[in-house]
PDB file of C-alpha atoms and ligand atoms in Angstrom:
ATOM      1  CA  MET A  77     113.181  42.821  58.384  1.00 49.00           C
ATOM      2  CA  ASN A  78     116.456  41.755  56.864  1.00 45.00           C
ATOM      3  CA  GLY A  79     117.238  38.480  58.611  1.00 52.00           C
ATOM      4  CA  GLY A  80     114.666  36.338  56.816  1.00 52.00           C
ATOM      5  CA  PHE A  81     111.879  37.029  59.316  1.00 51.00           C
ATOM      6  CA  GLN A  82     108.657  38.576  58.020  1.00 53.00           C
ATOM      7  CA  ILE A  83     106.840  39.945  61.015  1.00 50.00           C
ATOM      8  CA  LYS A  84     103.094  40.475  61.045  1.00 48.00           C
ATOM      9  CA  GLY A  85     101.115  41.184  64.189  1.00 56.00           C
ATOM     10  CA  ASN A  86     102.131  41.827  67.725  1.00 92.00           C
ATOM     11  CA  TYR A  87     103.908  39.307  69.945  1.00 95.00           C
ATOM     12  CA  LEU A  88     102.138  40.383  73.168  1.00 96.00           C
ATOM     13  CA  ASP A  89      98.757  40.078  71.422  1.00 95.00           C
ATOM     14  CA  LEU A  90      99.784  36.586  70.324  1.00 96.00           C
ATOM     15  CA  LEU A  91     100.531  35.586  73.938  1.00 96.00           C
ATOM     16  CA  ALA A  92      97.227  37.095  75.060  1.00 97.00           C
ATOM     17  CA  TYR A  93      95.080  35.423  72.384  1.00 96.00           C
ATOM     18  CA  PHE A  94      96.722  32.035  72.893  1.00 96.00           C
ATOM     19  CA  GLY A  95      96.451  32.650  76.643  1.00 97.00           C
ATOM     20  CA  ILE A  96      99.929  31.311  77.325  1.00 95.00           C
ATOM     21  CA  GLY A  97     100.545  30.950  81.040  1.00 96.00           C
ATOM     22  CA  GLY A  98     104.163  31.172  82.177  1.00 93.00           C
ATOM     23  CA  ALA A  99     105.174  33.172  79.115  1.00 94.00           C
ATOM     24  CA  HIS A 100     108.752  33.668  80.247  1.00 94.00           C
ATOM     25  CA  PRO A 101     111.977  31.678  79.931  1.00 91.00           C
ATOM     26  CA  GLY A 102     112.008  28.735  82.300  1.00 91.00           C
ATOM     27  CA  GLY A 103     108.215  28.774  82.691  1.00 93.00           C
ATOM     28  CA  LEU A 104     106.461  27.758  85.897  1.00 94.00           C
ATOM     29  CA  ASP A 105     109.283  25.436  86.975  1.00 93.00           C
ATOM     30  CA  LEU A 106     111.708  28.338  87.144  1.00 94.00           C
ATOM     31  CA  THR A 107     109.111  30.523  88.873  1.00 96.00           C
ATOM     32  CA  LYS A 108     108.602  27.900  91.575  1.00 97.00           C
ATOM     33  CA  THR A 109     112.347  27.415  92.073  1.00 96.00           C
ATOM     34  CA  VAL A 110     112.922  31.149  92.422  1.00 97.00           C
ATOM     35  CA  LEU A 111     109.948  31.829  94.694  1.00 98.00           C
ATOM     36  CA  ASP A 112     110.514  28.801  96.897  1.00 97.00           C
ATOM     37  CA  ALA A 113     114.045  30.013  97.651  1.00 97.00           C
ATOM     38  CA  GLU A 114     112.572  33.186  99.193  1.00 98.00           C
ATOM     39  CA  ASN A 115     111.010  33.439 102.609  1.00 98.00           C
ATOM     40  CA  ILE A 116     107.641  34.834 101.562  1.00 98.00           C
ATOM     41  CA  LEU A 117     105.378  35.431 104.546  1.00 98.00           C
ATOM     42  CA  SER A 118     101.581  35.526 104.571  1.00 98.00           C
ATOM     43  CA  SER A 119     101.836  39.153 105.748  1.00 98.00           C
ATOM     44  CA  ASP A 120     103.939  40.151 102.708  1.00 98.00           C
ATOM     45  CA  HIS A 121     102.586  42.400  99.968  1.00 98.00           C
ATOM     46  CA  VAL A 122     103.747  41.059  96.621  1.00 98.00           C
ATOM     47  CA  LEU A 123     103.418  42.652  93.193  1.00 99.00           C
ATOM     48  CA  ASP A 124     103.377  40.501  90.034  1.00 98.00           C
ATOM     49  CA  LEU A 125     104.246  43.126  87.431  1.00 98.00           C
ATOM     50  CA  GLY A 126     102.954  42.224  83.952  1.00 98.00           C
ATOM     51  CA  CYS A 127     101.034  39.237  85.278  1.00 98.00           C
ATOM     52  CA  GLY A 128      99.872  37.961  81.874  1.00 98.00           C
ATOM     53  CA  THR A 129      97.241  35.257  82.411  1.00 98.00           C
ATOM     54  CA  GLY A 130      98.050  35.159  86.134  1.00 98.00           C
ATOM     55  CA  GLN A 131      99.899  31.874  86.560  1.00 98.00           C
ATOM     56  CA  THR A 132     102.548  33.266  88.923  1.00 98.00           C
ATOM     57  CA  SER A 133     100.080  35.371  90.925  1.00 98.00           C
ATOM     58  CA  ALA A 134      97.903  32.295  91.415  1.00 98.00           C
ATOM     59  CA  TYR A 135     100.893  30.287  92.609  1.00 98.00           C
ATOM     60  CA  LEU A 136     101.901  33.077  95.018  1.00 98.00           C
ATOM     61  CA  ALA A 137      98.419  33.329  96.504  1.00 98.00           C
ATOM     62  CA  ARG A 138      97.951  29.560  96.755  1.00 98.00           C
ATOM     63  CA  GLN A 139     101.382  28.663  98.029  1.00 98.00           C
ATOM     64  CA  TYR A 140     102.170  31.516 100.412  1.00 98.00           C
ATOM     65  CA  ASN A 141      98.745  32.968 101.181  1.00 98.00           C
ATOM     66  CA  CYS A 142     100.334  36.431 100.869  1.00 98.00           C
ATOM     67  CA  HIS A 143      98.697  39.655  99.631  1.00 98.00           C
ATOM     68  CA  VAL A 144      99.085  39.472  95.853  1.00 98.00           C
ATOM     69  CA  THR A 145      98.566  42.338  93.420  1.00 98.00           C
ATOM     70  CA  ALA A 146      98.624  41.421  89.728  1.00 98.00           C
ATOM     71  CA  ILE A 147      99.002  44.231  87.223  1.00 98.00           C
ATOM     72  CA  ASP A 148      98.946  44.232  83.444  1.00 98.00           C
ATOM     73  CA  ASN A 149      97.891  46.642  80.704  1.00 97.00           C
ATOM     74  CA  HIS A 150      96.528  44.137  78.178  1.00 97.00           C
ATOM     75  CA  PRO A 151      92.735  43.731  78.334  1.00 97.00           C
ATOM     76  CA  ILE A 152      92.792  40.061  77.289  1.00 97.00           C
ATOM     77  CA  MET A 153      95.510  39.223  79.820  1.00 98.00           C
ATOM     78  CA  LEU A 154      93.451  40.955  82.516  1.00 98.00           C
ATOM     79  CA  GLU A 155      90.309  39.066  81.503  1.00 98.00           C
ATOM     80  CA  LYS A 156      92.131  35.711  81.526  1.00 98.00           C
ATOM     81  CA  SER A 157      93.916  36.339  84.823  1.00 98.00           C
ATOM     82  CA  ASN A 158      90.642  37.412  86.457  1.00 98.00           C
ATOM     83  CA  HIS A 159      89.026  34.246  85.106  1.00 98.00           C
ATOM     84  CA  ARG A 160      91.815  32.119  86.589  1.00 98.00           C
ATOM     85  CA  PHE A 161      91.550  33.759  90.029  1.00 98.00           C
ATOM     86  CA  GLN A 162      87.766  33.375  90.081  1.00 98.00           C
ATOM     87  CA  LEU A 163      87.931  29.708  89.062  1.00 98.00           C
ATOM     88  CA  GLU A 164      90.531  29.005  91.736  1.00 98.00           C
ATOM     89  CA  GLN A 165      88.806  31.323  94.232  1.00 98.00           C
ATOM     90  CA  LEU A 166      92.010  33.208  94.920  1.00 98.00           C
ATOM     91  CA  PRO A 167      91.934  36.682  96.498  1.00 98.00           C
ATOM     92  CA  VAL A 168      94.316  38.328  94.038  1.00 98.00           C
ATOM     93  CA  ARG A 169      93.912  42.069  93.480  1.00 98.00           C
ATOM     94  CA  VAL A 170      93.962  42.647  89.697  1.00 98.00           C
ATOM     95  CA  ILE A 171      94.854  46.078  88.367  1.00 98.00           C
ATOM     96  CA  ASN A 172      94.796  47.476  84.860  1.00 98.00           C
ATOM     97  CA  GLY A 173      97.876  49.666  84.900  1.00 98.00           C
ATOM     98  CA  ASN A 174     101.056  50.726  83.230  1.00 98.00           C
ATOM     99  CA  ALA A 175     104.390  49.470  84.589  1.00 98.00           C
ATOM    100  CA  GLU A 176     105.980  52.794  83.671  1.00 98.00           C
ATOM    101  CA  LYS A 177     103.599  54.813  85.872  1.00 98.00           C
ATOM    102  CA  LEU A 178     102.297  52.749  88.753  1.00 98.00           C
ATOM    103  CA  ALA A 179      99.296  53.947  90.732  1.00 97.00           C
ATOM    104  CA  PHE A 180     100.684  52.763  94.047  1.00 98.00           C
ATOM    105  CA  GLN A 181     101.994  54.731  96.989  1.00 98.00           C
ATOM    106  CA  ASP A 182     105.730  54.732  97.700  1.00 98.00           C
ATOM    107  CA  ASP A 183     106.980  51.747  99.770  1.00 98.00           C
ATOM    108  CA  SER A 184     103.857  49.637  99.096  1.00 98.00           C
ATOM    109  CA  PHE A 185     105.427  46.221  98.489  1.00 98.00           C
ATOM    110  CA  ASP A 186     107.778  43.757 100.166  1.00 98.00           C
ATOM    111  CA  TYR A 187     108.446  41.930  96.883  1.00 98.00           C
ATOM    112  CA  VAL A 188     108.093  42.610  93.191  1.00 98.00           C
ATOM    113  CA  PHE A 189     108.290  39.739  90.712  1.00 98.00           C
ATOM    114  CA  SER A 190     108.409  40.511  87.065  1.00 98.00           C
ATOM    115  CA  GLU A 191     108.868  37.778  84.515  1.00 98.00           C
ATOM    116  CA  SER A 192     109.703  38.878  80.987  1.00 97.00           C
ATOM    117  CA  VAL A 193     107.968  42.240  81.221  1.00 98.00           C
ATOM    118  CA  VAL A 194     110.420  45.092  81.817  1.00 98.00           C
ATOM    119  CA  ILE A 195     112.062  44.587  78.417  1.00 98.00           C
ATOM    120  CA  PHE A 196     108.699  45.399  76.785  1.00 97.00           C
ATOM    121  CA  THR A 197     108.557  48.755  78.560  1.00 97.00           C
ATOM    122  CA  ASP A 198     110.699  51.859  78.917  1.00 98.00           C
ATOM    123  CA  ILE A 199     113.250  50.096  81.126  1.00 98.00           C
ATOM    124  CA  THR A 200     114.433  53.188  83.017  1.00 98.00           C
ATOM    125  CA  LYS A 201     110.919  54.419  83.787  1.00 98.00           C
ATOM    126  CA  THR A 202     109.736  50.989  84.930  1.00 98.00           C
ATOM    127  CA  LEU A 203     112.758  50.270  87.153  1.00 98.00           C
ATOM    128  CA  ASN A 204     112.399  53.721  88.749  1.00 98.00           C
ATOM    129  CA  GLU A 205     108.756  52.968  89.475  1.00 98.00           C
ATOM    130  CA  LEU A 206     109.596  49.560  90.952  1.00 98.00           C
ATOM    131  CA  SER A 207     112.200  51.183  93.172  1.00 98.00           C
ATOM    132  CA  ARG A 208     109.622  53.724  94.320  1.00 98.00           C
ATOM    133  CA  VAL A 209     106.857  51.236  95.171  1.00 98.00           C
ATOM    134  CA  LEU A 210     109.143  48.733  96.945  1.00 98.00           C
ATOM    135  CA  ARG A 211     109.844  49.369 100.608  1.00 98.00           C
ATOM    136  CA  LYS A 212     113.453  49.856 101.694  1.00 98.00           C
ATOM    137  CA  ASP A 213     115.193  46.452 101.557  1.00 96.00           C
ATOM    138  CA  GLY A 214     112.208  45.107  99.612  1.00 98.00           C
ATOM    139  CA  LYS A 215     113.197  42.534  96.990  1.00 98.00           C
ATOM    140  CA  LEU A 216     112.924  42.733  93.240  1.00 98.00           C
ATOM    141  CA  ILE A 217     113.226  39.589  91.133  1.00 98.00           C
ATOM    142  CA  LEU A 218     113.328  39.923  87.378  1.00 98.00           C
ATOM    143  CA  ILE A 219     113.525  37.296  84.666  1.00 97.00           C
ATOM    144  CA  GLU A 220     114.679  39.010  81.502  1.00 97.00           C
ATOM    145  CA  MET A 221     116.143  38.231  78.111  1.00 97.00           C
ATOM    146  CA  ILE A 222     119.748  39.352  77.638  1.00 97.00           C
ATOM    147  CA  ALA A 223     122.330  39.561  74.874  1.00 97.00           C
ATOM    148  CA  GLU A 224     125.217  37.169  75.576  1.00 96.00           C
ATOM    149  CA  GLN A 225     127.508  38.920  73.090  1.00 96.00           C
ATOM    150  CA  THR A 226     127.581  42.043  70.998  1.00 97.00           C
ATOM    151  CA  LEU A 227     124.782  41.656  68.455  1.00 97.00           C
ATOM    152  CA  THR A 228     124.787  42.859  64.875  1.00 97.00           C
ATOM    153  CA  GLU A 229     122.531  45.800  64.013  1.00 97.00           C
ATOM    154  CA  GLU A 230     120.558  43.434  61.776  1.00 96.00           C
ATOM    155  CA  LEU A 231     119.858  40.974  64.575  1.00 96.00           C
ATOM    156  CA  ILE A 232     118.948  43.744  67.006  1.00 97.00           C
ATOM    157  CA  SER A 233     116.514  45.111  64.481  1.00 95.00           C
ATOM    158  CA  ASP A 234     114.957  41.653  63.868  1.00 94.00           C
ATOM    159  CA  VAL A 235     114.558  40.934  67.570  1.00 95.00           C
ATOM    160  CA  CYS A 236     113.181  44.378  68.374  1.00 95.00           C
ATOM    161  CA  GLU A 237     110.693  44.139  65.529  1.00 94.00           C
ATOM    162  CA  LEU A 238     109.580  40.613  66.412  1.00 95.00           C
ATOM    163  CA  TYR A 239     108.962  41.368  70.093  1.00 96.00           C
ATOM    164  CA  GLY A 240     108.063  45.034  69.821  1.00 95.00           C
ATOM    165  CA  ILE A 241     110.939  46.098  72.078  1.00 96.00           C
ATOM    166  CA  LYS A 242     113.349  49.028  71.790  1.00 95.00           C
ATOM    167  CA  LYS A 243     116.643  47.540  72.956  1.00 96.00           C
ATOM    168  CA  ILE A 244     118.378  44.385  74.159  1.00 98.00           C
ATOM    169  CA  LEU A 245     120.630  44.769  77.200  1.00 98.00           C
ATOM    170  CA  ASN A 246     123.496  42.534  78.209  1.00 98.00           C
ATOM    171  CA  GLU A 247     123.957  41.360  81.806  1.00 97.00           C
ATOM    172  CA  ASP A 248     126.120  44.339  82.811  1.00 98.00           C
ATOM    173  CA  GLU A 249     123.723  46.823  81.255  1.00 98.00           C
ATOM    174  CA  TRP A 250     120.846  45.320  83.250  1.00 98.00           C
ATOM    175  CA  LYS A 251     122.921  45.585  86.430  1.00 98.00           C
ATOM    176  CA  ILE A 252     123.786  49.230  85.729  1.00 98.00           C
ATOM    177  CA  SER A 253     120.128  50.020  85.011  1.00 98.00           C
ATOM    178  CA  LEU A 254     119.141  48.379  88.298  1.00 98.00           C
ATOM    179  CA  GLN A 255     121.812  50.282  90.226  1.00 98.00           C
ATOM    180  CA  ASP A 256     120.806  53.570  88.601  1.00 98.00           C
ATOM    181  CA  ALA A 257     117.217  52.954  89.704  1.00 98.00           C
ATOM    182  CA  GLY A 258     118.302  52.521  93.331  1.00 98.00           C
ATOM    183  CA  PHE A 259     118.810  48.772  93.713  1.00 98.00           C
ATOM    184  CA  ASN A 260     121.766  47.136  95.421  1.00 98.00           C
ATOM    185  CA  GLN A 261     123.086  43.654  96.269  1.00 98.00           C
ATOM    186  CA  ILE A 262     122.323  42.644  92.688  1.00 98.00           C
ATOM    187  CA  GLU A 263     122.763  38.911  92.217  1.00 97.00           C
ATOM    188  CA  ILE A 264     122.306  36.643  89.248  1.00 97.00           C
ATOM    189  CA  LEU A 265     120.496  33.486  90.305  1.00 96.00           C
ATOM    190  CA  LYS A 266     122.232  30.546  88.683  1.00 84.00           C
ATOM    191  CA  GLN A 267     120.200  28.305  86.380  1.00 80.00           C
ATOM    192  CA  GLN A 268     121.026  24.952  84.830  1.00 74.00           C
ATOM    193  CA  SER A 269     120.432  26.487  81.448  1.00 79.00           C
ATOM    194  CA  ALA A 270     119.982  30.094  80.385  1.00 83.00           C
ATOM    195  CA  GLU A 271     118.674  29.162  76.931  1.00 84.00           C
ATOM    196  CA  LEU A 272     115.408  30.710  75.825  1.00 89.00           C
ATOM    197  CA  ILE A 273     114.267  27.544  74.062  1.00 78.00           C
ATOM    198  CA  ASN A 274     113.834  25.329  77.118  1.00 63.00           C
ATOM    199  CA  THR A 275     110.346  26.423  78.043  1.00 66.00           C
ATOM    200  CA  GLU A 276     107.514  23.944  77.549  1.00 73.00           C
ATOM    201  CA  ILE A 277     104.030  25.417  77.512  1.00 81.00           C
ATOM    202  CA  GLN A 278     101.554  23.526  79.640  1.00 86.00           C
ATOM    203  CA  ASP A 279      99.060  26.262  80.470  1.00 94.00           C
ATOM    204  CA  LEU A 280      96.863  27.585  77.639  1.00 93.00           C
ATOM    205  CA  ASN A 281      93.577  29.472  77.610  1.00 96.00           C
ATOM    206  CA  GLN A 282      92.953  30.147  73.924  1.00 95.00           C
ATOM    207  CA  SER A 283      90.581  32.793  72.636  1.00 96.00           C
ATOM    208  CA  LYS A 284      88.198  31.943  69.825  1.00 93.00           C
ATOM    209  CA  ASP A 285      89.083  33.069  66.310  1.00 85.00           C
ATOM    210  CA  ILE A 286      92.838  33.317  66.593  1.00 91.00           C
ATOM    211  CA  ARG A 287      94.219  35.195  63.605  1.00 89.00           C
ATOM    212  CA  LEU A 288      96.298  33.040  61.245  1.00 90.00           C
ATOM    213  CA  GLU A 289      99.173  35.518  61.401  1.00 91.00           C
ATOM    214  CA  PHE A 290      99.664  34.653  65.082  1.00 93.00           C
ATOM    215  CA  TYR A 291     100.619  31.090  64.096  1.00 93.00           C
ATOM    216  CA  ASP A 292     103.234  32.542  61.706  1.00 92.00           C
ATOM    217  CA  LEU A 293     104.512  34.855  64.406  1.00 94.00           C
ATOM    218  CA  TRP A 294     104.793  31.954  66.865  1.00 93.00           C
ATOM    219  CA  ASP A 295     106.859  30.019  64.293  1.00 94.00           C
ATOM    220  CA  GLN A 296     109.077  33.045  63.765  1.00 94.00           C
ATOM    221  CA  HIS A 297     109.619  33.392  67.502  1.00 94.00           C
ATOM    222  CA  HIS A 298     110.730  29.748  67.734  1.00 93.00           C
ATOM    223  CA  GLN A 299     112.901  30.007  64.662  1.00 95.00           C
ATOM    224  CA  LEU A 300     114.622  33.103  66.028  1.00 95.00           C
ATOM    225  CA  ILE A 301     115.338  31.800  69.520  1.00 94.00           C
ATOM    226  CA  HIS A 302     116.622  28.551  68.057  1.00 94.00           C
ATOM    227  CA  GLN A 303     118.804  30.209  65.436  1.00 95.00           C
ATOM    228  CA  TYR A 304     120.320  32.659  67.928  1.00 95.00           C
ATOM    229  CA  ARG A 305     120.418  30.398  70.957  1.00 93.00           C
ATOM    230  CA  LYS A 306     124.072  31.239  71.644  1.00 94.00           C
ATOM    231  CA  LEU A 307     123.507  34.985  71.409  1.00 97.00           C
ATOM    232  CA  LEU A 308     120.196  35.496  73.195  1.00 97.00           C
ATOM    233  CA  SER A 309     119.483  34.027  76.603  1.00 96.00           C
ATOM    234  CA  TYR A 310     118.071  35.145  79.935  1.00 96.00           C
ATOM    235  CA  ARG A 311     119.036  35.932  83.502  1.00 97.00           C
ATOM    236  CA  VAL A 312     117.236  35.930  86.821  1.00 97.00           C
ATOM    237  CA  PHE A 313     118.209  39.135  88.644  1.00 98.00           C
ATOM    238  CA  ARG A 314     117.582  39.462  92.382  1.00 98.00           C
ATOM    239  CA  CYS A 315     118.249  42.714  94.186  1.00 98.00           C
ATOM    240  CA  LEU A 316     117.251  44.883  97.124  1.00 98.00           C
ATOM    241  CA  ARG A 317     115.853  48.373  97.111  1.00 98.00           C
ATOM    242  CA  SER A 318     118.455  50.656  98.704  1.00 96.00           C
TER     243      SER A 318
HETATM  244  C1  SAM B 636     105.898  38.073  77.897  1.00 76.93           C
HETATM  245  S1  SAM B 636     104.450  38.476  78.768  1.00 76.93           S
HETATM  246  C2  SAM B 636     104.809  37.741  80.366  1.00 76.93           C
HETATM  247  C3  SAM B 636     103.545  37.561  81.184  1.00 76.93           C
HETATM  248  C4  SAM B 636     103.755  36.916  82.535  1.00 76.93           C
HETATM  249  N1  SAM B 636     104.690  37.652  83.366  1.00 76.93           N
HETATM  250  C5  SAM B 636     104.221  35.509  82.339  1.00 76.93           C
HETATM  251  O1  SAM B 636     105.400  35.232  82.614  1.00 76.93           O
HETATM  252  O2  SAM B 636     103.429  34.682  81.883  1.00 76.93           O
HETATM  253  C6  SAM B 636     104.652  40.202  79.089  1.00 76.93           C
HETATM  254  C7  SAM B 636     103.472  40.808  79.851  1.00 76.93           C
HETATM  255  O3  SAM B 636     103.771  42.160  80.186  1.00 76.93           O
HETATM  256  C8  SAM B 636     102.628  42.955  79.956  1.00 76.93           C
HETATM  257  N2  SAM B 636     103.074  44.325  79.735  1.00 76.93           N
HETATM  258  C9  SAM B 636     103.857  44.785  78.730  1.00 76.93           C
HETATM  259  N3  SAM B 636     104.055  46.103  78.861  1.00 76.93           N
HETATM  260  C10 SAM B 636     103.396  46.492  79.978  1.00 76.93           C
HETATM  261  C11 SAM B 636     103.230  47.729  80.648  1.00 76.93           C
HETATM  262  N4  SAM B 636     103.777  48.873  80.177  1.00 76.93           N
HETATM  263  N5  SAM B 636     102.484  47.768  81.770  1.00 76.93           N
HETATM  264  C12 SAM B 636     101.913  46.633  82.260  1.00 76.93           C
HETATM  265  N6  SAM B 636     102.034  45.424  81.669  1.00 76.93           N
HETATM  266  C13 SAM B 636     102.767  45.357  80.540  1.00 76.93           C
HETATM  267  C14 SAM B 636     101.997  42.322  78.728  1.00 76.93           C
HETATM  268  O4  SAM B 636     100.656  42.691  78.555  1.00 76.93           O
HETATM  269  C15 SAM B 636     102.187  40.841  79.032  1.00 76.93           C
HETATM  270  O5  SAM B 636     101.130  40.329  79.790  1.00 76.93           O
END
């Protein structure tokens, strides 16, 4: 890396080992605000794509009593989300699967929520899959990091290396990707702040023997989002499957 960041380890492993619940900008408060503005019915089938430790799936099942499917491809995330659902006795269906190739039939879901996940995947493949598994007029809500301005090659490289991602889209590029995948009525849900640094972590389920390099990586993550707070932020996208 050239920007003063020395990356060791993998950011998604860090989140899994620390067991950070609500590992997306805005945290659980934003999740609740977004979900509570929807009219989620107990008969609805809802997919939490990249569920992490299961905080949002648990809230969905508890609050709306709907049919929740939680999917992730990280074994520790799956273990911790299963643990959460068992402790809270919530009937969430947990699936070990890849967002880019979902093992669901077409038109399976009324809603898909995905909080800080798609950016870690092949964006085109994942959005195409989400379009396929949502029913017509089904709703997709994404919380994703965006570039507020044109970024230097050096910053792009630092951010991609730190998070293990391939590219950083701006708001318009996200909208075009959503349209190309078959979504319409794309809205940006307004937030008081779109800064990445506002999230407070209140939900932790730490593994034993956390590698020291994860503490360094966590510091680097905070340093980066603070240093580039005017350039990197997030949006909540809401759209319908055409
Ligand atoms: C930043 S975390 C967010 C977790 C959760 N949505 C939350 O807000 O707490 C990203 C999650 O996406 C999962 N993920 C990344 N790539 C994936 C893929 N191709 N298929 C399924 N899950 C994936 C990771 O394992 C991780 O749990």
